[in-house]
mmCIF file of C-alpha atoms in Angstrom:
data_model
loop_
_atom_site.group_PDB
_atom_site.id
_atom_site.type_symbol
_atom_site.label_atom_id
_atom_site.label_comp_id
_atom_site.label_asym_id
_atom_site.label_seq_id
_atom_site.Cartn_x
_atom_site.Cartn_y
_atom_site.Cartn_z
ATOM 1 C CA UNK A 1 -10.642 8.813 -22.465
ATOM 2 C CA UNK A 2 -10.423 10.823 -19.266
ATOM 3 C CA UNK A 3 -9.814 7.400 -17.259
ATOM 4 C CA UNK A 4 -6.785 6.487 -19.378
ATOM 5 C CA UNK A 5 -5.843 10.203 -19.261
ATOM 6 C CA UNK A 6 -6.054 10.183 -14.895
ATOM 7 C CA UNK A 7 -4.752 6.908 -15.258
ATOM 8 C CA UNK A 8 -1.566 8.383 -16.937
ATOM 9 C CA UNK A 9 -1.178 11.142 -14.417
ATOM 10 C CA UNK A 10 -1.414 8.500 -11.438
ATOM 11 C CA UNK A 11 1.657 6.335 -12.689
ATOM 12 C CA UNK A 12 3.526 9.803 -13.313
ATOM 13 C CA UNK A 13 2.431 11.987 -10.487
ATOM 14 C CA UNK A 14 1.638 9.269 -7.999
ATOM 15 C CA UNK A 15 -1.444 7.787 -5.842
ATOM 16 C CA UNK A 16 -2.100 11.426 -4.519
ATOM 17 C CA UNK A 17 -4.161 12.195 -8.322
ATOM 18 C CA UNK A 18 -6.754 9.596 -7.466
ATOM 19 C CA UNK A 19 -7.981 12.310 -4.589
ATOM 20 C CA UNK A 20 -8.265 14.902 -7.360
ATOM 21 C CA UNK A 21 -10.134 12.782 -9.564
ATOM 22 C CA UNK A 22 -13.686 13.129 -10.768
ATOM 23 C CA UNK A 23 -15.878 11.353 -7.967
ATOM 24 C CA UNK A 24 -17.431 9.218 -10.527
ATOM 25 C CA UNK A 25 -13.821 7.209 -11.374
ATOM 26 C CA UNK A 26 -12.586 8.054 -7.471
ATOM 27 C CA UNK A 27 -15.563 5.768 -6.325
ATOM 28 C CA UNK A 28 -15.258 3.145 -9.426
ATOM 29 C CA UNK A 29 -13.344 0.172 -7.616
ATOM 30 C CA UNK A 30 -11.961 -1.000 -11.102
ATOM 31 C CA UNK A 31 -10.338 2.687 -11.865
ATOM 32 C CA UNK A 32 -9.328 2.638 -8.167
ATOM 33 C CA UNK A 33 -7.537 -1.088 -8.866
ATOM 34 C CA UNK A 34 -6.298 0.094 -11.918
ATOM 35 C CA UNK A 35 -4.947 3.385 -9.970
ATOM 36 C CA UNK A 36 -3.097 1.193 -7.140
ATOM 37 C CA UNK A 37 -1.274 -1.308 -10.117
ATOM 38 C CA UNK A 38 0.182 2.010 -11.222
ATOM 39 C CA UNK A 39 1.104 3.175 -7.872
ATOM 40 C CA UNK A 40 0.302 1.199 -5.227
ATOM 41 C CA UNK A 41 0.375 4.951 -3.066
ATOM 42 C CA UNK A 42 -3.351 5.232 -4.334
ATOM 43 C CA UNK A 43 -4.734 3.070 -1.791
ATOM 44 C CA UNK A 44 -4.329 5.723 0.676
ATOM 45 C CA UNK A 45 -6.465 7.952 -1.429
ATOM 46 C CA UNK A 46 -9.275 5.798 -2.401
ATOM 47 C CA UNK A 47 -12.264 5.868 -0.755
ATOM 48 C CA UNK A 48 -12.679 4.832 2.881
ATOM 49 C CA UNK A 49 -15.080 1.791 2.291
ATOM 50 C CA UNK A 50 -12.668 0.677 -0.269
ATOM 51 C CA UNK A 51 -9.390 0.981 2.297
ATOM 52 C CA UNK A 52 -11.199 -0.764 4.403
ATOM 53 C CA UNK A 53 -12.593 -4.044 2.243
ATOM 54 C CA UNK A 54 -10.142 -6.886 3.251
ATOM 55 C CA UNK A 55 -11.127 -8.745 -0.082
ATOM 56 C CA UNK A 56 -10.229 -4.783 -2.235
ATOM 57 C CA UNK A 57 -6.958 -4.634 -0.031
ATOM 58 C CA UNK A 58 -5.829 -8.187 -0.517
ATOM 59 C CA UNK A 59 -7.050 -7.744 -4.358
ATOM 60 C CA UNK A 60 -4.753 -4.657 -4.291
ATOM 61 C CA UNK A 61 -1.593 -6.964 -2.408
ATOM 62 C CA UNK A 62 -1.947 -9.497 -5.213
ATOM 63 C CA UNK A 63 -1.663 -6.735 -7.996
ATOM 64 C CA UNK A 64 0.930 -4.947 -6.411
ATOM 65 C CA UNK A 65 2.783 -7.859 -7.216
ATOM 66 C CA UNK A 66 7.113 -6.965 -5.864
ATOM 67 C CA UNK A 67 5.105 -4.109 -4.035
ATOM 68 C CA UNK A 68 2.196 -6.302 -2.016
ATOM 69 C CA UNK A 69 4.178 -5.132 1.427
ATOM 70 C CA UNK A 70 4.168 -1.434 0.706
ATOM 71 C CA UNK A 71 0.554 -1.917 -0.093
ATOM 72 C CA UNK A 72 0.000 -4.260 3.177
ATOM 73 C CA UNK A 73 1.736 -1.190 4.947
ATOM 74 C CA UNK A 74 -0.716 1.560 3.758
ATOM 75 C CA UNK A 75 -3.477 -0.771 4.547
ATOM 76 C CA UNK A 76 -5.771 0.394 7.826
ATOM 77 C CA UNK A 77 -4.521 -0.791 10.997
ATOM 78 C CA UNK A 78 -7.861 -2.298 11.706
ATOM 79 C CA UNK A 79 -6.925 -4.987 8.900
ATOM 80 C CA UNK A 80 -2.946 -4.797 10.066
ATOM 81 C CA UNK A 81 -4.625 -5.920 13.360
ATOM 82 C CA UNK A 82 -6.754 -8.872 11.909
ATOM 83 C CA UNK A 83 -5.701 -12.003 12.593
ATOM 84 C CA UNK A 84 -7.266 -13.827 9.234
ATOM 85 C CA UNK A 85 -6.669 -10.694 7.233
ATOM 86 C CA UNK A 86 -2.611 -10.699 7.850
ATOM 87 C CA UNK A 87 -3.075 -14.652 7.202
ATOM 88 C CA UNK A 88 -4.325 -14.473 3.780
ATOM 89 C CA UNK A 89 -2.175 -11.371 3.450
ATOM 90 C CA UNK A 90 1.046 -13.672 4.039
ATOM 91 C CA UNK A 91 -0.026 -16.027 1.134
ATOM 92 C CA UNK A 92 0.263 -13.249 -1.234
ATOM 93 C CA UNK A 93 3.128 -11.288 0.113
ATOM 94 C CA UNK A 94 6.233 -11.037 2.550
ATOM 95 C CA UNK A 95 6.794 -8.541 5.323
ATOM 96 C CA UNK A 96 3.461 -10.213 7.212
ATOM 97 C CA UNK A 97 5.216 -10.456 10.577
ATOM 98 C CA UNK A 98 7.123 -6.695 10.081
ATOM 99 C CA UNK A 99 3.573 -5.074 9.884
ATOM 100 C CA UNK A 100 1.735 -7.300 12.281
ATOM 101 C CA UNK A 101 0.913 -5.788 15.804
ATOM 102 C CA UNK A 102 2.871 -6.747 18.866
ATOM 103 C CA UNK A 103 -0.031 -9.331 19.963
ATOM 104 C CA UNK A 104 0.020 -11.155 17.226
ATOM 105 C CA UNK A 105 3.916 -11.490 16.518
ATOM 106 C CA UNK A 106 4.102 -12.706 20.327
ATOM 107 C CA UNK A 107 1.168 -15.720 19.580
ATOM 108 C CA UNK A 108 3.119 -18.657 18.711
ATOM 109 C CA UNK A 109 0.275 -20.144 16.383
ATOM 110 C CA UNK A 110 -0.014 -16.785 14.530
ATOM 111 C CA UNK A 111 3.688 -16.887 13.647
ATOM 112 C CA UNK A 112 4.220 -20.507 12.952
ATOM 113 C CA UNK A 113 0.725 -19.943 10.173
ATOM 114 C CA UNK A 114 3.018 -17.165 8.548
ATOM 115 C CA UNK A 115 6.152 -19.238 8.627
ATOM 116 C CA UNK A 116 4.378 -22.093 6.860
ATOM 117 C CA UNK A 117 3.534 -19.935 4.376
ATOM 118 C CA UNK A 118 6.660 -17.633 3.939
ATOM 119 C CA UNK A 119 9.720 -19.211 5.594
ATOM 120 C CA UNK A 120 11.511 -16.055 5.309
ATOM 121 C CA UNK A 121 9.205 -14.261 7.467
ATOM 122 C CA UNK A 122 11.307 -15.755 10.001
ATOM 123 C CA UNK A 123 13.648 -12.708 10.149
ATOM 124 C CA UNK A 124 10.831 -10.317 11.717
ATOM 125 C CA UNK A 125 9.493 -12.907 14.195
ATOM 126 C CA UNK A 126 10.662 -12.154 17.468
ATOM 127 C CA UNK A 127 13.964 -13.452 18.914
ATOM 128 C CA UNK A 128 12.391 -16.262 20.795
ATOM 129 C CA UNK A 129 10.833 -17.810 17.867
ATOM 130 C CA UNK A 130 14.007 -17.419 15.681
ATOM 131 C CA UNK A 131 15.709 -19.674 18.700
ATOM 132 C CA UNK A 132 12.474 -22.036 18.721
ATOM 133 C CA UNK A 133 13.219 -25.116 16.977
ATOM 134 C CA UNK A 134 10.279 -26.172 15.936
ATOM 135 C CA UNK A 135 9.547 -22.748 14.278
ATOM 136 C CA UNK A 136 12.668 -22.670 12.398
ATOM 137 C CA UNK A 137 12.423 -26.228 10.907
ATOM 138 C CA UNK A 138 8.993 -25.334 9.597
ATOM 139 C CA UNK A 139 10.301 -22.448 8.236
ATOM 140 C CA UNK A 140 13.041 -24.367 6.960
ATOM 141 C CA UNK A 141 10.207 -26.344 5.309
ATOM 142 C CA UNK A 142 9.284 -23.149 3.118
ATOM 143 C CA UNK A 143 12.461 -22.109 2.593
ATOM 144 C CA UNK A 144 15.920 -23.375 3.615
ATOM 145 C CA UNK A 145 17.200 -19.994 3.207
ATOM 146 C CA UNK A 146 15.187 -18.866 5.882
ATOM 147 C CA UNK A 147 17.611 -20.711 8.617
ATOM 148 C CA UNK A 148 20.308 -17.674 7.932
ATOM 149 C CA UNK A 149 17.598 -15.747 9.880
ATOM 150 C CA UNK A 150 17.875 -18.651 13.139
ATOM 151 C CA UNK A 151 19.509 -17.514 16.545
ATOM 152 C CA UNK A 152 23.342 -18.910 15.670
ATOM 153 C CA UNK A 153 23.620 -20.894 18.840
ATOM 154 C CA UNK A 154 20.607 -22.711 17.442
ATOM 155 C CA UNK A 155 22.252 -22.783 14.106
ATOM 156 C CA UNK A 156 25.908 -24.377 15.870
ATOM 157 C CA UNK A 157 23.986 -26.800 17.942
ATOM 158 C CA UNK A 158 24.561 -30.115 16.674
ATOM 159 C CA UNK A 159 21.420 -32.023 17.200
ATOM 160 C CA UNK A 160 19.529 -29.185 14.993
ATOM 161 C CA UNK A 161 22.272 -29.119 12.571
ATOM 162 C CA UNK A 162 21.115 -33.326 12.252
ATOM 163 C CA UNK A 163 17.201 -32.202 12.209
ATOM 164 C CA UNK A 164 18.049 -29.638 9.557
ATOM 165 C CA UNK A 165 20.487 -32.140 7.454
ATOM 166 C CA UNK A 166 17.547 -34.620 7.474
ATOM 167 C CA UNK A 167 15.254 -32.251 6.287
ATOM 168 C CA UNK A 168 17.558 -31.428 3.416
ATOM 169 C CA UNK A 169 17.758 -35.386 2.613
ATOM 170 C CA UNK A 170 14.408 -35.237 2.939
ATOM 171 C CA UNK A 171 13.389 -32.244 0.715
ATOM 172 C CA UNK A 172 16.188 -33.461 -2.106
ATOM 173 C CA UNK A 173 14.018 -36.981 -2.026
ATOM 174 C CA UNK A 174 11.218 -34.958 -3.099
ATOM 175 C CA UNK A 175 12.597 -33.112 -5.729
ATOM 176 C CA UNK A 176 13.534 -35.792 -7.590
#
């Protein structure tokens, strides 16, 4: 009865209630999940051990559902700086490559990983991989939309306008 009532005040007064809650639901991971659904603000008032458990964060990222980045965003930077974290963060959610540190946005493998997942990440890598053929074309793969985020002289040149055509005939082949 109290959980439901805390519960209540969470998706009306926000994630900032869960640090005024009784310790015994504050430190209950399921009340703490059920807090961050509500308002995905809560994470940054759960308890420490719980911010910083990759499998409660990415739990939290799946729940969050249309709000997985803002949760990916309020996430430690020790997990916004793992490697495999922001992987199997980018299966569940967009915005991988906006949140990612420097490092990893300049690694070529790390970006192409979240581009064959999310093809639309493609508008925060950085400018050289948004000219990078290869890159785009897999993120093409994901999603075609993804080449509005390509460098335009990569878009206008004509041999990648044939690789991306024959990707479409290719993709359309599939689909049927």
């Amino acid at each position: 009865k109290d959980r439901d009532f805390v519960l209540r005040a969470v998706a009306v007064g926000g994630g900032s209630v869960v640090k005024h809650a009784p310790i015994e639901m504050s430190s209950d991971k399921e009340f703490v999940q059920s807090a961050v659904r509500l308002n995905c603000t809560s994470l940054s008032f759960a308890p420490k051990e719980m911010r910083e458990d990759p499998s409660f964060v990415l739990q939290a990222i799946s729940d969050g559902k249309a709000n997985g980045a803002a949760v990916l965003e309020l996430a430690p930077k020790s997990l916004r700086e793992d490697r495999l974290f922001l992987t199997q963060a980018a299966r569940l959610t967009s915005q991988v490559l906006r949140l990612a540190p420097e490092a990893l946005c300049s690694d070529r493998d790390f970006v192409l990983q979240v581009i064959r997942l999310r093809g639309a990440e493609l508008q925060f890598a950085p400018q050289e991989f948004r000219s990078d053929p290869e890159i785009v074309l897999e993120a093409a793969k994901a999603d075609l939309g993804s080449l509005a985020f390509a460098d335009p002289s990569l878009r206008n040149d004509g041999k990648f306008r044939e690789q991306v055509f024959m990707l479409q005939k290719e993709m359309n082949v599939n689909l049927e």
